[in-house]
Short mmCIF file of C-alpha atoms in Angstrom, two decimals:
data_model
loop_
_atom_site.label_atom_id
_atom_site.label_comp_id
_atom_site.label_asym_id
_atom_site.label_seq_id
_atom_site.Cartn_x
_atom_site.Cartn_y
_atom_site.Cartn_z
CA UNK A 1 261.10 252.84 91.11
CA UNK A 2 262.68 254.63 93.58
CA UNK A 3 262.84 252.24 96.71
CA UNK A 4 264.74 254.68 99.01
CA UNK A 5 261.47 257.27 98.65
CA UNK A 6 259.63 257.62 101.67
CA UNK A 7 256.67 256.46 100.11
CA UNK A 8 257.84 253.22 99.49
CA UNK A 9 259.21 252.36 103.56
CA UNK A 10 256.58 251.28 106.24
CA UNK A 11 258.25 252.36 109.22
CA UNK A 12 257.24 250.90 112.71
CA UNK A 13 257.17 252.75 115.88
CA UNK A 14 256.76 251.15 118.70
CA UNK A 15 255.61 253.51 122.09
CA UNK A 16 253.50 255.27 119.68
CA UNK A 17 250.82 256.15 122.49
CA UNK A 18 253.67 258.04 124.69
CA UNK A 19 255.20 261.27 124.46
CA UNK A 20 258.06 260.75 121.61
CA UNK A 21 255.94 258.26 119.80
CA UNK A 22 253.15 260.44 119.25
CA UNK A 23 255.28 263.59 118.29
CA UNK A 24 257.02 261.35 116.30
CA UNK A 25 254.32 259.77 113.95
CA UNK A 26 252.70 262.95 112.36
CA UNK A 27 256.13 264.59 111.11
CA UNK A 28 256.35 260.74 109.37
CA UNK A 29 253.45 260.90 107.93
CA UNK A 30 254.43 264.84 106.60
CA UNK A 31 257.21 263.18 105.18
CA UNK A 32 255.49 260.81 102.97
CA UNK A 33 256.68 256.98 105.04
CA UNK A 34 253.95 254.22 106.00
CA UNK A 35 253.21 254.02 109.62
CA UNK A 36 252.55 251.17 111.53
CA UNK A 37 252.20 251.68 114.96
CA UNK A 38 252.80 248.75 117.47
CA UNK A 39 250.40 249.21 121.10
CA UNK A 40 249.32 246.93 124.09
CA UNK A 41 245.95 248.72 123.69
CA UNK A 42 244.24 250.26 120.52
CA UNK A 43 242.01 252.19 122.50
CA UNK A 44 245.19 254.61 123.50
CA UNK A 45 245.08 255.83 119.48
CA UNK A 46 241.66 255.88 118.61
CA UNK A 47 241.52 259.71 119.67
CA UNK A 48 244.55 260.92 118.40
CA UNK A 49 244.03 263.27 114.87
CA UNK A 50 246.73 261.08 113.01
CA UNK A 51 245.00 257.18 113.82
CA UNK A 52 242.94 257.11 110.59
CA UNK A 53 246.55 257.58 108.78
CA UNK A 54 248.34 254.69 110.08
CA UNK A 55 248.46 250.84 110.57
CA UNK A 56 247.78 249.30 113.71
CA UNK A 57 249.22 246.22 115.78
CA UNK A 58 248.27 245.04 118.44
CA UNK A 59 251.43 243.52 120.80
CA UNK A 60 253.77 243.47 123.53
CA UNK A 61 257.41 243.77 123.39
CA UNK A 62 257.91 241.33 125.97
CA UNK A 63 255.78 238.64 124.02
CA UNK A 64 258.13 237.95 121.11
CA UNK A 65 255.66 236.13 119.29
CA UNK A 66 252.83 239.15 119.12
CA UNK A 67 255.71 240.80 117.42
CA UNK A 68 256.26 239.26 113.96
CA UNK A 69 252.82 240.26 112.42
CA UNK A 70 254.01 243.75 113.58
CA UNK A 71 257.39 243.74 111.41
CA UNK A 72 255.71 242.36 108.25
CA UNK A 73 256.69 244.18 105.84
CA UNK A 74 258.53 246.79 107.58
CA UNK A 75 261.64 248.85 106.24
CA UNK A 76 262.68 250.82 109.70
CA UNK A 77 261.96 250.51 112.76
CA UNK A 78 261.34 252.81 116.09
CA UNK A 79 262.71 251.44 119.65
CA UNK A 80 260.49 253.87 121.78
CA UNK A 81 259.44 251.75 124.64
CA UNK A 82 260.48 250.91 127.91
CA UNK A 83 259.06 249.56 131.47
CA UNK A 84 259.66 251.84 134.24
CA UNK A 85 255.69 252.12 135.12
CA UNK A 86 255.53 248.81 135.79
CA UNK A 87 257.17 249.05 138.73
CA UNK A 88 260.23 246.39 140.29
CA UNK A 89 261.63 244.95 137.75
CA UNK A 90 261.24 247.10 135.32
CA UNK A 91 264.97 246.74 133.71
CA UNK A 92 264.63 242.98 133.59
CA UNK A 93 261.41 243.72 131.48
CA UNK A 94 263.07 245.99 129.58
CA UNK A 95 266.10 243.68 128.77
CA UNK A 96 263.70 240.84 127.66
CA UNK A 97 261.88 243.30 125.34
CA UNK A 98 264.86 245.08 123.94
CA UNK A 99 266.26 241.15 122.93
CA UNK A 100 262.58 239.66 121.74
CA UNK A 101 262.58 243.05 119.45
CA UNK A 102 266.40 242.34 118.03
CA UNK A 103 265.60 239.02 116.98
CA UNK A 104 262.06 239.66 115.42
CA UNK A 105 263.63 242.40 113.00
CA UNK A 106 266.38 239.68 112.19
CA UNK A 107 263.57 237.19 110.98
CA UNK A 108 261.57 240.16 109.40
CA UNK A 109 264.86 241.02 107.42
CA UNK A 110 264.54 244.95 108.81
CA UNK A 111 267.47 247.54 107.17
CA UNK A 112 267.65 249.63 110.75
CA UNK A 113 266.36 249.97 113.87
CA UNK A 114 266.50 253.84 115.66
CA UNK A 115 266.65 253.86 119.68
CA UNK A 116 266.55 256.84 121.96
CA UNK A 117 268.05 256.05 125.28
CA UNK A 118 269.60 258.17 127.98
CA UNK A 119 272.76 259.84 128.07
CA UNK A 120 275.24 259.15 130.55
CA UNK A 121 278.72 257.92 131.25
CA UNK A 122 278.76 254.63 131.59
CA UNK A 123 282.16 254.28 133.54
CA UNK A 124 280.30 257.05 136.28
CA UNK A 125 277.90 255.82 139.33
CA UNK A 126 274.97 256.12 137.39
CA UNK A 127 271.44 255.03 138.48
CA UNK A 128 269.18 251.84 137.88
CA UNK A 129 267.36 253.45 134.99
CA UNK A 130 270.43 255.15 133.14
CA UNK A 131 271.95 251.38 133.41
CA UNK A 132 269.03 250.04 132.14
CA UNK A 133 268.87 252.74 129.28
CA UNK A 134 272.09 251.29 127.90
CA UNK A 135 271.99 247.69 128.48
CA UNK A 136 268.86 247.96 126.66
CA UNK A 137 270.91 249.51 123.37
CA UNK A 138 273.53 247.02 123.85
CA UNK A 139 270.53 244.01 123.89
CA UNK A 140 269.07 245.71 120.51
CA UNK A 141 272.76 245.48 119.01
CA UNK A 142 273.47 242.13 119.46
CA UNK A 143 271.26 241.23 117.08
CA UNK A 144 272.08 241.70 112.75
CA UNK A 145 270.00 244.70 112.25
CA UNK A 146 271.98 247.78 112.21
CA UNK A 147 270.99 250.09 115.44
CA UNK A 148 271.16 253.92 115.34
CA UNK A 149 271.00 255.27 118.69
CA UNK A 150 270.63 258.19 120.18
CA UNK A 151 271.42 258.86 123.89
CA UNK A 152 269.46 261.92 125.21
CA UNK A 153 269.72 263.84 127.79
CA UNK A 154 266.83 265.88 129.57
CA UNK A 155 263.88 266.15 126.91
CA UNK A 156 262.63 269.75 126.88
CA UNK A 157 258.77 270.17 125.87
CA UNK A 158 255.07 270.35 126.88
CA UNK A 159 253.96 266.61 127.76
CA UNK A 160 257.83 265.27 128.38
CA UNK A 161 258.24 263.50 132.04
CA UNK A 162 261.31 265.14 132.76
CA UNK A 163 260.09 268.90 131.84
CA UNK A 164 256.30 268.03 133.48
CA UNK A 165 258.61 267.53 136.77
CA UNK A 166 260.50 270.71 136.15
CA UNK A 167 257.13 272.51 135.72
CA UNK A 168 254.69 271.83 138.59
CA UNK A 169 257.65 271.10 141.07
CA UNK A 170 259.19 274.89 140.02
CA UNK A 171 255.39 276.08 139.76
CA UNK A 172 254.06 275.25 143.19
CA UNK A 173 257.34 275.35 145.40
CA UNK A 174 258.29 278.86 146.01
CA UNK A 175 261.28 277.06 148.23
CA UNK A 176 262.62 273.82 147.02
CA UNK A 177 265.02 272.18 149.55
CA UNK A 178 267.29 269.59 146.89
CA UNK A 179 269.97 266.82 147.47
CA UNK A 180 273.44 267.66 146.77
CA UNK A 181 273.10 265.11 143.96
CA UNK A 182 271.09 268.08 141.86
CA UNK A 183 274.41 269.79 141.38
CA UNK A 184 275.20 267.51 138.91
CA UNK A 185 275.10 268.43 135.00
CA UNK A 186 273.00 267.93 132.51
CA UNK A 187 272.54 269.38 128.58
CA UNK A 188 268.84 269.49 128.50
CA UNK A 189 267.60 269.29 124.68
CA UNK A 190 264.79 270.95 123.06
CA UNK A 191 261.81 268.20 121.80
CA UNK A 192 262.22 269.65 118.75
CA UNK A 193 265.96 268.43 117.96
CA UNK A 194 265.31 265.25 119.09
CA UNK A 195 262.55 264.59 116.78
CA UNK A 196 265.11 266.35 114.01
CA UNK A 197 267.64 263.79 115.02
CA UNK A 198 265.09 260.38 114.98
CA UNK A 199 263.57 261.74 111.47
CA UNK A 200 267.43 262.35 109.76
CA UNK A 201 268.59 258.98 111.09
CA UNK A 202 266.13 257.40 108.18
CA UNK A 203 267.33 259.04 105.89
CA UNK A 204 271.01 259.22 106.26
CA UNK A 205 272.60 255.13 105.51
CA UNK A 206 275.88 256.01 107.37
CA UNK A 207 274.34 256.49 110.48
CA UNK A 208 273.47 253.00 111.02
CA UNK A 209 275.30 250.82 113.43
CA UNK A 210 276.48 254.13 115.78
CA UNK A 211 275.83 255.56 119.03
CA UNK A 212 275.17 259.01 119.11
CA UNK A 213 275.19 261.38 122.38
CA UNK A 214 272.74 264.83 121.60
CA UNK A 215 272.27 267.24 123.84
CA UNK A 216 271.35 271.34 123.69
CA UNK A 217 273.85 274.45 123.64
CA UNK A 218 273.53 274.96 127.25
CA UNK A 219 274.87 272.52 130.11
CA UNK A 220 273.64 273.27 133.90
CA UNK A 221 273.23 271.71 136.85
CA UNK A 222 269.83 270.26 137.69
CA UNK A 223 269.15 273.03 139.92
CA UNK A 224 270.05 275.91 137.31
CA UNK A 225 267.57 273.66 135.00
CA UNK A 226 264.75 274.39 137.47
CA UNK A 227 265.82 277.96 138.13
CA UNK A 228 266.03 278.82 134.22
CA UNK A 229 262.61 277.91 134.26
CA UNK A 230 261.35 280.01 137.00
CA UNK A 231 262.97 282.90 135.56
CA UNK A 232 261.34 282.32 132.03
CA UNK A 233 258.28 281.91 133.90
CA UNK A 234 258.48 285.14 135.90
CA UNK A 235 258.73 283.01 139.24
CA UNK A 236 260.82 283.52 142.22
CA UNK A 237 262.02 280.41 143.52
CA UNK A 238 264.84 279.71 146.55
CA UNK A 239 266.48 276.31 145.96
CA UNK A 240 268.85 275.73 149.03
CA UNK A 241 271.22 272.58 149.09
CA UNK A 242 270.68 270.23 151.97
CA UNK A 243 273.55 267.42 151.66
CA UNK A 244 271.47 264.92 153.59
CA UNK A 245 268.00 265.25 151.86
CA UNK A 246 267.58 261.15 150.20
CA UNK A 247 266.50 261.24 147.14
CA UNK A 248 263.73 259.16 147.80
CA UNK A 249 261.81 262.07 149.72
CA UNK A 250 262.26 264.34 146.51
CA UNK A 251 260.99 261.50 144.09
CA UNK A 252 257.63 261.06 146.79
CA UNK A 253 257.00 264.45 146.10
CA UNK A 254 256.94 264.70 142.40
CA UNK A 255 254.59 261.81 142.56
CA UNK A 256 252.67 264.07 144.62
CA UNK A 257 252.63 267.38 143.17
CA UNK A 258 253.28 266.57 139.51
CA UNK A 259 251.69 264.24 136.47
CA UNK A 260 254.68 261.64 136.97
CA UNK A 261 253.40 258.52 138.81
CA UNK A 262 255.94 257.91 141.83
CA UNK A 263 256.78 254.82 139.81
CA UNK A 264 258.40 256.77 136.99
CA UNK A 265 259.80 259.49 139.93
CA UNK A 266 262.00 257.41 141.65
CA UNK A 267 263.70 255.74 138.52
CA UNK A 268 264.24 259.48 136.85
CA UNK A 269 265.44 261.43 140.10
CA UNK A 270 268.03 258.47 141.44
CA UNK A 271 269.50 258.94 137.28
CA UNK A 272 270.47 262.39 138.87
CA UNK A 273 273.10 261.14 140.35
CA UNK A 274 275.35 261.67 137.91
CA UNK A 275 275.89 263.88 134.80
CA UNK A 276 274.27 263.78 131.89
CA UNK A 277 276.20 265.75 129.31
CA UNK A 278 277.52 264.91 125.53
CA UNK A 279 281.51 264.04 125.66
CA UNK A 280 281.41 262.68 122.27
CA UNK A 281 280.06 265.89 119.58
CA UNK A 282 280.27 263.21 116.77
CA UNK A 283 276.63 263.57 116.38
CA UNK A 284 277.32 267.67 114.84
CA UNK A 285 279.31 265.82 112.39
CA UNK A 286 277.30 263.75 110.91
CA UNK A 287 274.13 265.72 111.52
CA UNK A 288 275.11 269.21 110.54
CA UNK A 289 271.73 270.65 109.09
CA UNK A 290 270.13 270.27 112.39
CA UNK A 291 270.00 273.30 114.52
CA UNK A 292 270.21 272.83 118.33
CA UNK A 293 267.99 274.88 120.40
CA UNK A 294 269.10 276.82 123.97
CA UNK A 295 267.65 275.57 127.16
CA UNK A 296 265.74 279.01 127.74
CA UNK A 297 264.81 278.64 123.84
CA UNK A 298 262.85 275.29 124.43
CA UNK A 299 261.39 276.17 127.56
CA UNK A 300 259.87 279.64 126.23
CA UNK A 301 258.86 277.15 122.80
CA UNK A 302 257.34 274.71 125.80
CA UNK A 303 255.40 277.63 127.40
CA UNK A 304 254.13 278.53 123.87
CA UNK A 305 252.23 275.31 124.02
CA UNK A 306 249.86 275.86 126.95
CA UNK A 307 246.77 276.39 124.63
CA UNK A 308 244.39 273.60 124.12
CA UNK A 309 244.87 273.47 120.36
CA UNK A 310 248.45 271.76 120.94
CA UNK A 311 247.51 268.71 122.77
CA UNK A 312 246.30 265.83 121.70
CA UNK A 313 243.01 263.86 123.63
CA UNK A 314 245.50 261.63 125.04
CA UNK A 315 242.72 260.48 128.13
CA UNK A 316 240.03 258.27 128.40
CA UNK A 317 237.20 260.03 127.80
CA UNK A 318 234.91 257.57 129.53
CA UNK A 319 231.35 257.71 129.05
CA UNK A 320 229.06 259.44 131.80
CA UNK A 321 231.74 260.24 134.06
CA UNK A 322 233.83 263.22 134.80
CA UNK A 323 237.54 262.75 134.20
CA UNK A 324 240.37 264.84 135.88
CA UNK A 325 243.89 265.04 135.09
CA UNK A 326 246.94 266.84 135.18
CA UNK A 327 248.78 267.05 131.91
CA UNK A 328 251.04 269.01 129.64
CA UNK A 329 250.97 271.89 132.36
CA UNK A 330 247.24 271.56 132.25
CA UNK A 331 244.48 270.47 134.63
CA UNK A 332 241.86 268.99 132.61
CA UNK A 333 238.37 268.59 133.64
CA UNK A 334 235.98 266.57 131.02
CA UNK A 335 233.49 264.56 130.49
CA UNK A 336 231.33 262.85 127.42
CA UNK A 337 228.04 261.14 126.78
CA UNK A 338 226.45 259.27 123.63
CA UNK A 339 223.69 261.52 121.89
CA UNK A 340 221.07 260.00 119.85
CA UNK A 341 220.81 263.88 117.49
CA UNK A 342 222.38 265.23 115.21
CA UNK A 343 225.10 267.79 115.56
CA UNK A 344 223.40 270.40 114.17
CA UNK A 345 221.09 270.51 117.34
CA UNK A 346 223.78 270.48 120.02
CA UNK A 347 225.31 273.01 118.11
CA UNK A 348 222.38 275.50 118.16
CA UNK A 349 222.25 274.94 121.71
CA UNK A 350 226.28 275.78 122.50
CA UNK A 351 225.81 279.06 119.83
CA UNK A 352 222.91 280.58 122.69
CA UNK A 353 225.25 280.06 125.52
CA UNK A 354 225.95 283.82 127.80
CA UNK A 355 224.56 287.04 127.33
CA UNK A 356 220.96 287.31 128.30
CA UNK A 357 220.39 283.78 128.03
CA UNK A 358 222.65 283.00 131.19
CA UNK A 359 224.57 280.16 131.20
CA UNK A 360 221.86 277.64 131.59
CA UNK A 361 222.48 276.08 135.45
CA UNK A 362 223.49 278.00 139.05
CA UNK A 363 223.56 281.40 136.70
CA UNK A 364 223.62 283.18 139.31
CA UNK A 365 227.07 282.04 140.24
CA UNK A 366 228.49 283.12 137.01
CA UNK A 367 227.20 286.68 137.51
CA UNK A 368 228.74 286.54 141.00
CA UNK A 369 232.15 285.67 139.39
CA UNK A 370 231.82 288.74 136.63
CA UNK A 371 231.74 290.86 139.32
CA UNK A 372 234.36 289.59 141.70
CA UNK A 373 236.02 289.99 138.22
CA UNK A 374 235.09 293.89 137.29
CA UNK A 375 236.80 294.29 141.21
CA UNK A 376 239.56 293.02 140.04
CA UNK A 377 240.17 294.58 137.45
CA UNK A 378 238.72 292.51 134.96
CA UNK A 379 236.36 292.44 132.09
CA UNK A 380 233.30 291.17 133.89
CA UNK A 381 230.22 290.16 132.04
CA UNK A 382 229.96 291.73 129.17
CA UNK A 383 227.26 290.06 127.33
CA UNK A 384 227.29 289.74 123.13
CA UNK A 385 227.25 291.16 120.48
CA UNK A 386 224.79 289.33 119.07
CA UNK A 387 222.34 286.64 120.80
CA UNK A 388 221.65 284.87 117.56
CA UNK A 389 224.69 284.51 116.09
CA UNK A 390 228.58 283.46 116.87
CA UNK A 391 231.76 284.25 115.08
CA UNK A 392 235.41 283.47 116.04
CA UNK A 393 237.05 286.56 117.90
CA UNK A 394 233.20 287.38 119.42
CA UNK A 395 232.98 288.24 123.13
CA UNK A 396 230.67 285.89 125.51
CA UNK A 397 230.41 287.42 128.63
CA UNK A 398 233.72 287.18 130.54
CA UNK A 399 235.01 284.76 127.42
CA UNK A 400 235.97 284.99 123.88
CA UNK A 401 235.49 282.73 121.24
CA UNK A 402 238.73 280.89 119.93
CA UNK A 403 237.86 278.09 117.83
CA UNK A 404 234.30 277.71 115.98
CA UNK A 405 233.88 274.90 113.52
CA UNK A 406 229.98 274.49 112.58
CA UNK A 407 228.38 271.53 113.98
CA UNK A 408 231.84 270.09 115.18
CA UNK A 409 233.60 272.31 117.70
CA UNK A 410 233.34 275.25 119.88
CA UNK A 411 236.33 276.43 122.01
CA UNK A 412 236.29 279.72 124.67
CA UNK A 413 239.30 280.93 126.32
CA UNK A 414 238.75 282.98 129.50
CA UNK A 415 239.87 286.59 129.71
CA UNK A 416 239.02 286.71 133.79
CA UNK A 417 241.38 288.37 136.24
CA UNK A 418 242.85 284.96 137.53
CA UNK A 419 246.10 283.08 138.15
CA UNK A 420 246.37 281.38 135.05
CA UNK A 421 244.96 280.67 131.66
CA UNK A 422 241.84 279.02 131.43
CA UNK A 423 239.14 277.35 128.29
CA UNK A 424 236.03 275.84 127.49
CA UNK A 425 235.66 273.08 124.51
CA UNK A 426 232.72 271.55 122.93
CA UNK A 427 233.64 268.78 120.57
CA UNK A 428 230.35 267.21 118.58
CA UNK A 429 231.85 263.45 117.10
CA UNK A 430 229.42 261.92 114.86
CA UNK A 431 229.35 258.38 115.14
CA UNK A 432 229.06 255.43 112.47
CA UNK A 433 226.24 253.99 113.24
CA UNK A 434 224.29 257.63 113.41
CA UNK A 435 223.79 260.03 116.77
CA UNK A 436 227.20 261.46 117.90
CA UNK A 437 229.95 261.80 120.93
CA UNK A 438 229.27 265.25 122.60
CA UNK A 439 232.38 266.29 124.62
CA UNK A 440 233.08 268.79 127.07
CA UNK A 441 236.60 270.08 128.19
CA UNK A 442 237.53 272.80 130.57
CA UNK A 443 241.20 273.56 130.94
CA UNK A 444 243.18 275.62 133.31
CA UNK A 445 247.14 276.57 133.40
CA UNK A 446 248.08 277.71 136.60
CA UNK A 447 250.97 280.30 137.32
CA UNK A 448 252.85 279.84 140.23
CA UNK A 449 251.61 278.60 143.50
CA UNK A 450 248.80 281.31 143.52
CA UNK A 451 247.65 279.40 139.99
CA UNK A 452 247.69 276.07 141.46
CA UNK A 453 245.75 277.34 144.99
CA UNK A 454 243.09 278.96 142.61
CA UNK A 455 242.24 275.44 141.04
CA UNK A 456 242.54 273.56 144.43
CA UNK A 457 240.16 275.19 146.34
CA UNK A 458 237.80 276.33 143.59
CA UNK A 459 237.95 272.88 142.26
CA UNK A 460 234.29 272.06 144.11
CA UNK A 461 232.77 274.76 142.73
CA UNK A 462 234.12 274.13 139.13
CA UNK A 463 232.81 270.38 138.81
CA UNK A 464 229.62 270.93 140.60
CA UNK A 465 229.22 274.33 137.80
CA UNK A 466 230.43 273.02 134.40
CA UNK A 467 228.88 269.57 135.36
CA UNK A 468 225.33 270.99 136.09
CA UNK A 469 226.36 273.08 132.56
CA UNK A 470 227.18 269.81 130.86
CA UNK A 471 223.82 268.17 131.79
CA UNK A 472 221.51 271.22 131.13
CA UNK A 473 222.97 270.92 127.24
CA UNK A 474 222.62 267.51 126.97
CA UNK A 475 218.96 267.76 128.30
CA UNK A 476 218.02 270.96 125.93
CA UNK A 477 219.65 269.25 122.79
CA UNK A 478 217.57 266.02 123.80
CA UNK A 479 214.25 268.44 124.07
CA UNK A 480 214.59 270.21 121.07
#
């Protein structure tokens, strides 16, 4: 038996419910390894498409004894964590986690243990969290297991912290006064490579036991970083240097305007402070096959996300209650309920929706917006081309139907004159014990500050519309 085949290595990956994590785990599970993924809460899994794949444990990092039913049996394992949400003293946290960790995979006799930290010079003035990055690789090494790690800069893709920054702050701000501290360099990488780089380190022995610094092609200051992006985008955006703007201002905004909690903010802006760029290319050496990425490559492959189809259900998706969040350059509007029918019947009623029919509650305030639209320039309602029946690429109205999966799924993308991108989803869940989870989604990526004004003050109108929508379905599957 071949006991190097990745059939044969449970691999555990700790952070599994965050952005690396959960990139991470389906390109394992392509590749044939066991996965057993170590959370604080299971419900953070349960909707992701992989869960019914892997191994669950339930733990905390910081409680070294919640830890040792986790490494049973495992081969490799993933260092993904750390404990900057949880406010002051977070690096103490992370310290005590990075050393309970170390000695648990001593016990549980593990061959490696792969860590992604930040890259920076250590000998520069570099910020609490950079710091904190590294002591936590040097706590994980001071135990017997052999640690690969890899020292990243900033992490280019749709759902990554640093990039979600770059994106809302470059999207809403047509002028963005920055510290001189933005000057500094950094060799943003693409998500892409650093998933490339986490996978080869299994399966390449002599990488144990080294540090590795990765970065892109392309190194820039943090302000060229945003500017790149605004290009890409199409967006004109001033970015004038004012030596006395604190950091601390620019890290209360983010937590404003963007998906980063002001918790995470502060920690990531005050690591500006120095450079973040690879002195040491030993990484091209012993990682040849892997084919770095451009900055204005991984942005454009970031942009190519924005459809609903490439996220994951990450949120809560609480029962009888509308949920709202900004995420993966999306605002995200849904709610659910608990259906005692089957999906056949909720799907008959989603099929009707638009043409004559209407759609079902305040119609007249859809056939107001068709025709703001035709002034525009835009489609307008246009009805169907069938009331009876549905097929992917039909036309409803002023949508088009993306996605249809019978009795499961139905997904619309709008093809209004707006500011953005925006979609409908219907997602029909049966459930174990009989009746099903009926879901509804609506989704909308704003362009530029025009995108983002459209959502804010239409944002009433929206929720009080696909709300009343929402409940008119529910009641007409519960009737028929």
């Amino acid at each position: 038996m071949d006991t190097n085949s990745p059939s044969n290595k449970l691999v555990l990956v700790t952070g599994a419910s965050g952005y690396i994590g959960g990139r991470l785990i389906p390109l394992l599970i392509q590749r044939g390894y066991g996965v057993r993924c170590l959370v604080r809460d299971l419900a953070s899994l349960t909707n992701r498409t992989w869960f019914q794949q892997v191994e669950t444990a339930v733990g905390d990092v910081t409680v070294r004894k919640s830890l040792n039913q986790a490494m049973d049996g495992v081969t490799a394992a993933y260092y993904l964590v750390h404990s900057m949400v949880s406010g002051p003293g977070y690096d103490e946290r992370d310290i005590l986690a990075a050393r309970n960790f170390a000695a648990t995979a001593n016990l549980a006799g593990l061959e490696q243990i792969i860590y992604l930290g930040g890259l920076v010079n250590p000998a520069d003035n570099i910020g609490r969290h950079m710091r904190s990055r590294l002591m936590t690789g040097d706590t994980l090494r001071q135990g017997s297991v052999p640690v690969t790690e890899f020292r990243a800069s900033v992490i280019i893709g749709s759902g990554s912290i640093s990039f979600e920054m770059i994106r809302f702050l470059t999207e809403q701000l047509p002028i963005l006064v920055v510290p001189r501290s933005l000057d500094h360099r950094a060799q943003p990488i693409a998500i892409q490579n650093v998933l490339d780089y986490l996978l080869a380190a299994l399966e390449i022995p002599n990488c144990r036991g080294q540090t590795y610094e990765i970065g892109g092609t392309d190194v820039l200051s943090y302000i060229e970083i945003m500017q790149m992006y605004a290009r890409v985008r199409g967006l004109k955006r001033w970015m004038p240097i004012l030596p006395a703007f604190p950091l601390s201002l620019l890290a209360f905004g983010a937590g404003k305007l963007t998906p980063v909690p002001a918790s995470i903010t502060r920690p990531l802006i005050d690591g500006m402070r120095s450079d973040s760029v690879v002195n040491d290319e030993q990484a091209l050496q012993i990682f040849p096959s892997i084919a770095r990425l451009g900055y204005k490559e991984a942005i454009s492959a970031s942009l190519n996300q924005l459809n609903p189809a490439q996220i994951e259900p990450i949120w809560d998706n609480a029962l009888n209650s509308i949920k709202i969040i900004k995420h993966a350059g999306f605002f995200i509007l849904s709610q659910q309920i608990s259906l005692e029918v089957q999906p056949e019947v909720v799907y008959r009623v989603l099929i009707e929706l638009g043409g004559k029919r209407g759609w079902l509650y305040l119609n007249t305030l859809w056939q107001l917006r068709g025709v703001l639209d035709c002034l525009f320039g835009g489609p307008g309602m246009r009805g169907r081309r069938d009331e009876n029946y549905l097929r992917e690429g039909d036309i409803i109205d002023f949508y088009r139907v993306e996605t249809l999966e019978q009795n499961r799924m139905m997904r619309l993308r709008a093809e209004l004159k707006a500011p953005g991108s925006g979609w409908m989803d219907w997602h029909l869940k049966p459930k174990s014990n009989g009746g099903l989870l009926f879901s509804q989604v609506m989704y909308f990526a704003p362009k530029g500050l025009s995108g983002f004004l459209y959502w804010y003050v239409l944002y009433p109108v929206h929720r009080l519309v696909f709300s009343g929508l929402f409940k008119k379905l529910v009641y007409l599957a519960r009737q028929m």
